[in-house]
Coordinates of C-alpha atoms in Angstrom, one line a residue:
M4 CA 0.0 0.0 0.0
K5 CA 1.3 3.4 -0.9
Q6 CA 2.1 5.7 2.0
I7 CA 1.3 9.4 1.6
L8 CA 2.0 12.2 4.1
L9 CA -0.4 15.1 3.8
V10 CA 0.9 18.4 5.3
E11 CA -1.7 21.1 5.5
D12 CA -2.5 23.7 8.2
D13 CA -6.1 24.4 7.1
E14 CA -8.3 21.9 8.9
I15 CA -11.1 21.8 6.3
M16 CA -8.7 21.4 3.4
R17 CA -6.8 18.7 5.3
I18 CA -9.8 16.6 6.0
T19 CA -11.2 17.1 2.5
V20 CA -8.0 16.0 0.8
R21 CA -7.3 13.2 3.3
D22 CA -10.8 11.7 2.8
R23 CA -10.5 11.8 -1.0
L24 CA -7.0 10.2 -1.0
Q25 CA -8.2 7.4 1.3
R26 CA -10.8 6.5 -1.2
E27 CA -8.0 5.5 -3.5
K28 CA -6.9 2.8 -0.9
W29 CA -3.7 4.8 0.0
Q30 CA -2.4 5.0 3.6
I31 CA -2.7 8.6 4.6
D32 CA -0.9 10.3 7.5
V33 CA -1.4 14.0 8.3
A34 CA 0.7 16.8 9.8
I35 CA -0.3 20.4 10.4
N36 CA 3.1 21.9 9.7
G37 CA 6.6 21.2 8.5
H38 CA 8.0 20.4 12.0
E39 CA 5.4 17.7 12.6
A40 CA 6.1 16.4 9.1
L41 CA 9.8 16.0 9.7
S42 CA 9.0 14.2 13.0
R43 CA 6.8 11.7 11.1
L44 CA 9.6 11.3 8.5
D45 CA 11.9 10.1 11.3
Q46 CA 9.5 7.3 12.1
K47 CA 8.3 6.2 8.6
H48 CA 9.1 6.2 4.9
Y49 CA 6.5 7.8 2.6
H50 CA 6.2 7.3 -1.1
L51 CA 4.8 10.9 -1.5
I52 CA 4.7 14.0 0.6
L53 CA 1.8 16.3 -0.3
S54 CA 2.4 19.7 1.3
D55 CA 1.0 23.2 1.3
I56 CA 3.7 25.9 0.7
R57 CA 2.6 28.6 3.2
M58 CA 2.2 27.3 6.7
P59 CA 3.0 28.8 10.2
G60 CA 6.5 27.9 11.3
M61 CA 8.1 25.8 8.6
G62 CA 6.6 26.2 5.2
G63 CA 6.5 23.9 2.2
M64 CA 9.7 25.2 0.5
E65 CA 11.8 24.7 3.7
L66 CA 10.2 21.3 4.1
L67 CA 11.0 20.5 0.5
E68 CA 14.7 21.3 1.1
R69 CA 15.0 19.4 4.4
A70 CA 12.9 16.4 3.2
R71 CA 15.0 15.9 0.1
K72 CA 18.1 15.5 2.4
H73 CA 16.2 13.4 5.0
S74 CA 14.2 11.1 2.6
P75 CA 15.7 11.5 -0.9
Y76 CA 13.5 8.7 -2.3
S77 CA 10.2 10.4 -1.3
D78 CA 8.6 12.5 -4.0
I79 CA 7.2 15.9 -2.9
F80 CA 4.1 17.5 -4.3
L81 CA 3.4 21.1 -3.4
M82 CA 0.1 23.0 -3.2
T83 CA -0.5 26.7 -2.9
A84 CA -3.2 29.4 -3.3
Y85 CA -0.7 32.1 -4.0
G86 CA 1.2 30.7 -6.9
S87 CA 2.6 31.9 -10.2
V88 CA 4.5 30.4 -13.1
E89 CA 7.7 31.6 -11.6
D90 CA 6.8 29.9 -8.3
A91 CA 6.1 26.7 -10.1
I92 CA 9.4 26.8 -11.9
A93 CA 11.2 27.5 -8.7
C94 CA 9.6 24.5 -6.9
L95 CA 10.4 22.1 -9.7
R96 CA 14.0 23.3 -9.9
Q97 CA 14.4 22.7 -6.2
G98 CA 13.3 19.1 -6.6
A99 CA 9.5 19.0 -6.3
A100 CA 7.8 16.3 -8.3
D101 CA 4.8 18.5 -9.1
Y102 CA 3.0 21.8 -8.2
I103 CA -0.7 22.5 -8.1
L104 CA -2.7 25.7 -7.5
K105 CA -5.6 26.0 -5.1
P106 CA -8.5 25.6 -5.6
F107 CA -8.1 22.5 -7.7
E108 CA -10.3 19.6 -8.9
M109 CA -9.8 16.5 -6.7
D110 CA -9.8 14.3 -9.8
D111 CA -6.9 16.4 -11.2
L112 CA -5.0 15.9 -8.0
I113 CA -5.6 12.1 -8.1
I114 CA -4.5 11.9 -11.7
R115 CA -1.2 13.8 -10.9
I116 CA -0.5 11.6 -7.8
N117 CA -1.1 8.4 -9.8
R118 CA 1.3 9.7 -12.4
I119 CA 4.0 10.3 -9.8
L120 CA 3.4 6.8 -8.2
E121 CA 3.6 5.2 -11.6
M122 CA 6.9 6.9 -12.3
Q123 CA 8.1 5.5 -8.9
T124 CA 7.2 2.0 -10.1
V125 CA 9.1 2.5 -13.3
R126 CA 12.1 3.8 -11.3
A127 CA 11.9 0.8 -9.0
R128 CA 11.9 -1.6 -12.0
C129 CA 14.9 0.2 -13.4
A130 CA 16.6 -0.1 -10.1
S131 CA 15.8 -3.8 -9.9
L132 CA 17.3 -4.3 -13.4
E133 CA 20.4 -2.3 -12.3
D134 CA 20.7 -4.5 -9.2
R135 CA 20.5 -7.6 -11.3
C136 CA 23.2 -6.3 -13.7
R137 CA 25.2 -5.1 -10.7
Q138 CA 25.1 -8.6 -9.2
E139 CA 26.4 -9.9 -12.5
H140 CA 29.2 -7.4 -12.5
Q141 CA 29.6 -6.8 -8.8
D142 CA 33.1 -6.0 -7.7
I143 CA 35.0 -7.3 -4.6
I144 CA 35.1 -4.5 -2.1
G145 CA 38.1 -3.8 0.0
N146 CA 41.4 -2.0 0.2
S147 CA 43.4 -4.1 2.6
A148 CA 46.7 -5.6 1.6
T149 CA 45.1 -9.1 1.4
I150 CA 42.4 -7.9 -1.0
R151 CA 44.9 -5.9 -3.1
H152 CA 46.9 -9.1 -3.5
I153 CA 43.7 -10.8 -4.7
F154 CA 43.1 -8.1 -7.3
T155 CA 46.7 -8.5 -8.6
L156 CA 46.2 -12.3 -8.9
I157 CA 42.9 -11.8 -10.8
N158 CA 44.5 -9.4 -13.2
Q159 CA 47.3 -11.9 -13.8
I160 CA 45.1 -15.0 -14.1
G161 CA 42.1 -13.5 -15.9
P162 CA 43.5 -13.2 -19.4
T163 CA 44.7 -16.8 -19.4
D164 CA 42.6 -19.9 -20.2
S165 CA 44.0 -21.8 -17.2
T166 CA 41.6 -23.7 -14.9
V167 CA 41.3 -21.9 -11.5
L168 CA 40.2 -23.4 -8.2
I169 CA 38.8 -20.8 -5.9
S170 CA 38.7 -21.8 -2.3
G171 CA 37.5 -20.1 0.9
E172 CA 35.0 -20.3 3.6
S173 CA 31.3 -19.7 2.8
G174 CA 30.5 -16.1 2.3
T175 CA 34.0 -14.9 1.4
G176 CA 33.1 -13.9 -2.2
K177 CA 34.3 -16.8 -4.2
E178 CA 31.6 -16.2 -6.9
L179 CA 32.6 -12.5 -7.1
A180 CA 36.2 -13.7 -7.8
A181 CA 34.9 -15.9 -10.5
N182 CA 32.9 -13.1 -12.0
A183 CA 36.0 -10.9 -12.0
L184 CA 38.1 -13.6 -13.6
H185 CA 35.6 -13.9 -16.4
R186 CA 35.3 -10.1 -16.9
T187 CA 39.1 -9.8 -17.2
S188 CA 39.5 -12.6 -19.7
H189 CA 39.4 -12.5 -23.5
R190 CA 36.1 -14.4 -23.2
A191 CA 34.4 -11.5 -21.4
D192 CA 31.9 -11.0 -24.3
K193 CA 31.2 -14.8 -24.5
P194 CA 28.7 -16.8 -22.4
Y195 CA 29.3 -17.0 -18.6
I196 CA 27.4 -20.0 -17.3
R197 CA 27.2 -21.1 -13.6
I198 CA 26.0 -24.2 -11.9
N199 CA 25.9 -25.0 -8.2
C200 CA 26.8 -28.7 -7.8
A201 CA 25.3 -28.8 -4.3
A202 CA 21.9 -27.4 -5.3
I203 CA 21.0 -29.9 -7.9
P204 CA 19.9 -33.5 -7.1
E205 CA 22.5 -36.1 -8.0
G206 CA 20.3 -37.8 -10.5
L207 CA 19.9 -34.6 -12.5
L208 CA 23.5 -33.4 -12.4
E209 CA 24.7 -35.3 -15.4
S210 CA 21.9 -34.0 -17.6
E211 CA 22.6 -30.4 -16.3
F212 CA 26.3 -30.8 -17.2
F213 CA 26.0 -32.5 -20.6
G214 CA 22.4 -32.3 -21.6
H215 CA 20.2 -35.1 -23.0
E216 CA 18.5 -36.3 -26.2
K217 CA 14.7 -36.7 -26.5
G218 CA 13.7 -40.0 -24.9
A219 CA 17.0 -40.5 -23.1
F220 CA 15.0 -41.2 -19.9
T221 CA 11.4 -40.9 -18.5
G222 CA 10.4 -37.3 -18.7
A223 CA 12.9 -36.3 -21.4
H224 CA 10.3 -35.0 -23.8
A225 CA 12.7 -32.8 -25.8
K226 CA 16.4 -32.4 -26.4
K227 CA 18.2 -30.3 -23.8
L228 CA 21.5 -28.6 -24.0
G229 CA 23.8 -29.0 -21.0
R230 CA 25.8 -26.2 -19.3
F231 CA 29.1 -27.2 -21.0
E232 CA 27.5 -26.8 -24.4
L233 CA 25.8 -23.5 -23.4
A234 CA 29.2 -22.2 -22.2
D235 CA 31.0 -23.1 -25.4
G236 CA 33.5 -20.3 -26.2
G237 CA 33.0 -18.7 -22.8
T238 CA 33.4 -19.6 -19.1
L239 CA 31.8 -22.2 -16.9
L240 CA 31.8 -21.9 -13.1
L241 CA 31.3 -25.1 -11.2
D242 CA 30.3 -23.8 -7.7
E243 CA 30.7 -26.1 -4.7
I244 CA 32.7 -28.6 -6.8
G245 CA 33.5 -30.5 -3.6
D246 CA 29.9 -31.8 -3.6
L247 CA 30.2 -33.4 -7.0
P248 CA 29.3 -37.1 -6.8
L249 CA 32.3 -39.5 -7.5
G250 CA 30.6 -41.0 -10.5
L251 CA 30.3 -37.7 -12.3
Q252 CA 33.8 -36.7 -11.3
A253 CA 35.3 -39.3 -13.7
K254 CA 33.2 -37.9 -16.6
L255 CA 34.2 -34.4 -15.7
L256 CA 37.8 -35.4 -15.7
R257 CA 37.4 -36.8 -19.2
V258 CA 35.8 -33.6 -20.5
I259 CA 38.6 -31.5 -19.1
E260 CA 41.3 -33.8 -20.7
V261 CA 39.8 -34.2 -24.1
G262 CA 37.4 -31.3 -24.4
E263 CA 34.5 -33.5 -25.7
F264 CA 31.4 -35.4 -24.4
E265 CA 28.1 -37.0 -25.5
R266 CA 24.7 -36.0 -24.4
L267 CA 22.7 -38.5 -22.3
G268 CA 21.0 -40.8 -24.8
G269 CA 23.1 -39.5 -27.7
T270 CA 25.9 -41.0 -29.7
R271 CA 27.3 -37.8 -31.4
T272 CA 30.5 -36.5 -29.8
I273 CA 30.3 -32.8 -29.1
R274 CA 33.5 -30.7 -28.9
I275 CA 33.6 -27.6 -26.7
D276 CA 36.0 -24.8 -25.9
V277 CA 35.3 -23.8 -22.3
R278 CA 37.4 -22.0 -19.7
L279 CA 36.6 -23.8 -16.4
L280 CA 36.4 -22.1 -13.0
C281 CA 35.6 -24.1 -9.8
S282 CA 34.9 -23.0 -6.3
T283 CA 34.6 -24.8 -3.0
A284 CA 34.2 -24.2 0.7
K285 CA 35.6 -27.6 1.5
D286 CA 39.2 -28.7 1.9
L287 CA 39.6 -30.9 -1.2
K288 CA 42.8 -32.4 0.0
E289 CA 40.9 -33.7 3.1
E290 CA 38.1 -34.9 0.7
V291 CA 40.7 -36.8 -1.3
E292 CA 42.1 -38.5 1.8
A293 CA 38.5 -39.4 2.9
G294 CA 37.9 -41.0 -0.5
R295 CA 35.2 -38.5 -1.5
F296 CA 37.1 -36.7 -4.2
R297 CA 39.4 -38.0 -7.0
R298 CA 43.0 -37.1 -6.6
D299 CA 43.6 -36.8 -10.4
L300 CA 40.6 -34.5 -10.7
L301 CA 42.0 -32.3 -8.0
Y302 CA 45.3 -31.9 -9.8
R303 CA 43.5 -31.0 -13.0
L304 CA 41.3 -28.4 -11.3
S305 CA 43.9 -26.7 -9.2
V306 CA 46.1 -25.6 -12.0
I307 CA 46.0 -22.1 -10.4
P308 CA 44.6 -21.9 -6.8
L309 CA 43.0 -18.7 -5.6
H310 CA 42.1 -18.5 -1.9
M311 CA 39.6 -15.9 -0.7
P312 CA 40.4 -14.7 2.8
P313 CA 37.8 -14.7 5.6
L314 CA 36.6 -11.4 6.8
R315 CA 38.3 -11.8 10.2
E316 CA 41.6 -11.6 8.4
R317 CA 40.8 -8.3 6.7
T318 CA 38.9 -6.4 9.4
E319 CA 40.1 -3.1 8.0
D320 CA 37.8 -3.6 5.0
I321 CA 34.7 -3.7 7.3
P322 CA 34.0 0.1 7.1
L323 CA 34.1 0.0 3.3
L324 CA 31.8 -2.9 3.2
V325 CA 29.4 -1.4 5.7
A326 CA 29.3 1.9 3.7
H327 CA 28.5 -0.1 0.5
F328 CA 25.7 -2.1 2.1
L329 CA 24.2 0.9 3.9
H330 CA 24.0 2.7 0.5
E331 CA 22.4 -0.4 -1.1
F332 CA 19.8 -1.0 1.5
G333 CA 19.2 2.6 2.2
R334 CA 18.2 3.2 -1.4
K335 CA 15.7 0.4 -1.2
R336 CA 14.3 1.8 2.0
G337 CA 14.3 5.4 0.7
M338 CA 16.6 6.7 3.4
N339 CA 20.2 7.9 3.9
L340 CA 21.3 5.2 6.4
S341 CA 24.3 5.7 8.6
L342 CA 26.0 3.8 11.4
S343 CA 26.9 5.2 14.8
R344 CA 30.4 4.9 16.2
D345 CA 29.4 2.4 18.9
A346 CA 27.7 0.2 16.2
M347 CA 30.9 0.3 14.1
Q348 CA 33.0 -0.7 17.0
S349 CA 30.7 -3.7 17.7
L350 CA 31.1 -4.8 14.1
M351 CA 34.9 -4.3 14.2
R352 CA 35.1 -6.5 17.3
Y353 CA 33.0 -9.4 15.9
D354 CA 34.7 -12.3 14.2
F355 CA 32.0 -12.9 11.5
P356 CA 32.0 -16.7 11.1
G357 CA 29.7 -16.2 8.1
N358 CA 32.1 -13.6 6.6
V359 CA 31.0 -10.9 4.2
R360 CA 27.6 -12.6 3.6
E361 CA 26.9 -12.5 7.3
L362 CA 27.8 -8.8 7.4
K363 CA 25.5 -8.1 4.5
N364 CA 22.7 -9.9 6.1
I365 CA 23.2 -8.0 9.4
I366 CA 23.1 -4.6 7.6
E367 CA 20.0 -5.6 5.7
R368 CA 18.3 -6.7 8.9
V369 CA 19.1 -3.6 10.8
S370 CA 18.2 -1.3 7.9
V371 CA 14.7 -2.7 8.0
L372 CA 14.3 -2.9 11.8
S373 CA 16.1 0.4 12.7
P374 CA 13.5 3.0 13.7
G375 CA 15.5 5.9 12.1
P376 CA 18.2 6.6 9.5
E377 CA 21.0 6.2 12.1
I378 CA 21.7 2.6 13.2
N379 CA 22.9 2.4 16.8
G380 CA 24.7 -0.3 18.7
N381 CA 21.5 -1.4 20.3
D382 CA 19.9 -2.0 16.9
L383 CA 22.5 -4.7 16.2
P384 CA 22.0 -8.4 17.0
S385 CA 22.8 -9.2 20.5
D386 CA 25.7 -11.6 19.6
L387 CA 27.6 -8.8 18.0
H388 CA 28.2 -7.2 21.5
T389 CA 30.4 -10.2 22.4
L390 CA 34.0 -9.1 22.2
R391 CA 35.9 -10.3 19.2
T392 CA 38.6 -12.8 20.0
A393 CA 41.5 -13.7 17.7
I394 CA 42.1 -17.0 19.5
N395 CA 40.4 -20.0 17.9
E396 CA 38.7 -22.3 20.4
T397 CA 40.6 -25.4 19.2
V398 CA 44.0 -23.9 18.4
T399 CA 46.3 -22.0 20.7
L400 CA 48.3 -19.4 18.8
P401 CA 52.0 -18.8 19.6
L402 CA 52.5 -15.9 22.0
S403 CA 54.1 -13.6 19.3
A404 CA 51.2 -14.2 16.9
A405 CA 48.6 -13.6 19.7
M406 CA 50.3 -10.4 20.7
A407 CA 50.5 -9.2 17.1
S408 CA 46.8 -9.9 16.6
A409 CA 45.8 -8.2 19.8
E410 CA 47.9 -5.1 18.9
K411 CA 46.4 -4.9 15.5
Q412 CA 42.9 -5.1 16.9
C413 CA 43.7 -2.4 19.5
L414 CA 45.0 -0.1 16.8
I415 CA 41.9 -0.6 14.7
N416 CA 39.6 0.0 17.7
A417 CA 41.4 3.3 18.5
L418 CA 41.2 4.5 14.9
V419 CA 37.5 3.7 14.6
H420 CA 36.8 5.4 17.9
C421 CA 38.6 8.5 16.7
G422 CA 36.9 8.5 13.3
G423 CA 40.1 7.7 11.5
N424 CA 42.0 10.7 13.0
R425 CA 45.5 9.4 13.5
T426 CA 46.6 12.1 15.8
K427 CA 43.8 11.5 18.3
A428 CA 44.2 7.8 18.0
A429 CA 47.9 8.0 18.8
G430 CA 47.1 10.2 21.8
Q431 CA 44.5 7.7 23.0
L432 CA 47.0 4.9 22.6
G433 CA 49.8 6.8 24.3
I434 CA 52.2 6.6 21.4
S435 CA 53.5 9.1 18.8
R436 CA 51.8 9.7 15.5
K437 CA 55.0 8.3 13.7
N438 CA 54.9 5.2 15.9
L439 CA 51.2 4.7 15.1
W440 CA 52.0 5.1 11.3
E441 CA 54.8 2.5 11.6
K442 CA 52.5 0.0 13.4
M443 CA 49.7 0.6 10.9
K444 CA 52.1 -0.2 8.1
L445 CA 53.4 -3.3 9.9
H446 CA 49.9 -4.7 10.3
S447 CA 48.7 -3.5 6.8
I448 CA 45.9 -1.3 8.4
E449 CA 44.4 1.3 6.1
L450 CA 41.5 3.4 7.5

């Protein structure tokens, strides 16, 4: 249901317009002046703000200016009984969606509001398409030394046709790395096909890989091309390759070695030219030792290994990631979202077992549940208030490594607390600014 805020100081006009808008099945809230309107904007997002220009206290033009900063995705429709062509042009130049002179026909007002809401729907669809395209071409976010090393490797590996095995914990961005490898390759304008080996039932995987002929099995009513064939000339990503059944591993090995296969139920040999990328959250060497993965296939897949680091090993990238996700979800909510200092400190102390995906889910959750545009520490999930520890429960670090990890975290906490001001952070830590700079360089901290 569309949410509309009606701002009008004249009681009769306010009631008349509200009653007519409610007949259109819109949710209408009312305010008698600009100050009350801003208070309501702190509590709720509105698709449209319909406001009189001249009101006691804060008028419509001032409300227009402040509302555009506060709720940039809300359209503002101004009404006035004292207007002129120059006034209308001034309103539109300052960002109003429309302008109407009193007295007006209610049907004319409804037509104009519907036009604005329809344009919002069009913009939302465009934004959705942009999001889908952005997901296809989303970049890895970060500026830490670890991530810069990943960028260097991708730029070196991308232009080749070598098979790449991308490893890393769940949520570290393995698929983003694969996308980047495809975009930097000479196959970037060719097909990029992905298949999740863990998401498809074992009995259907072979058909998904290699396709089938009509009548190959019960339910095969037509010929189907497999993912290898669809990716011919381009790139194929086998996600979660560690979950591939042993029987299919042998067939995959043959395709990699000879570059050809037959569809299920077919006899014609099909040759393909595919650049293969694989990703896994499992330790494939352990899977080989356990007899669940072929050793020869592992050798063929790991021509070039690429390991995506967990978020706890690049905590200095958290502020960049948070800013990106706040912008993304703030746009969907129609607000300029921000994070308070105590909330950022809580995020910096947390070890993120779910990595970047967990951070994204946390920001999405609080962007929806937070009552206002600023997200405070109390808005975060309760488990984030637990102090971050660098010591694994099952492994005791050497003293030197533990001390280095603790020092690095102490430096990051001080820098975040001081808003990145190195002089203040050095004073808080009781060291010189030069000493702080040297320690930041030692620990690859860039804030």
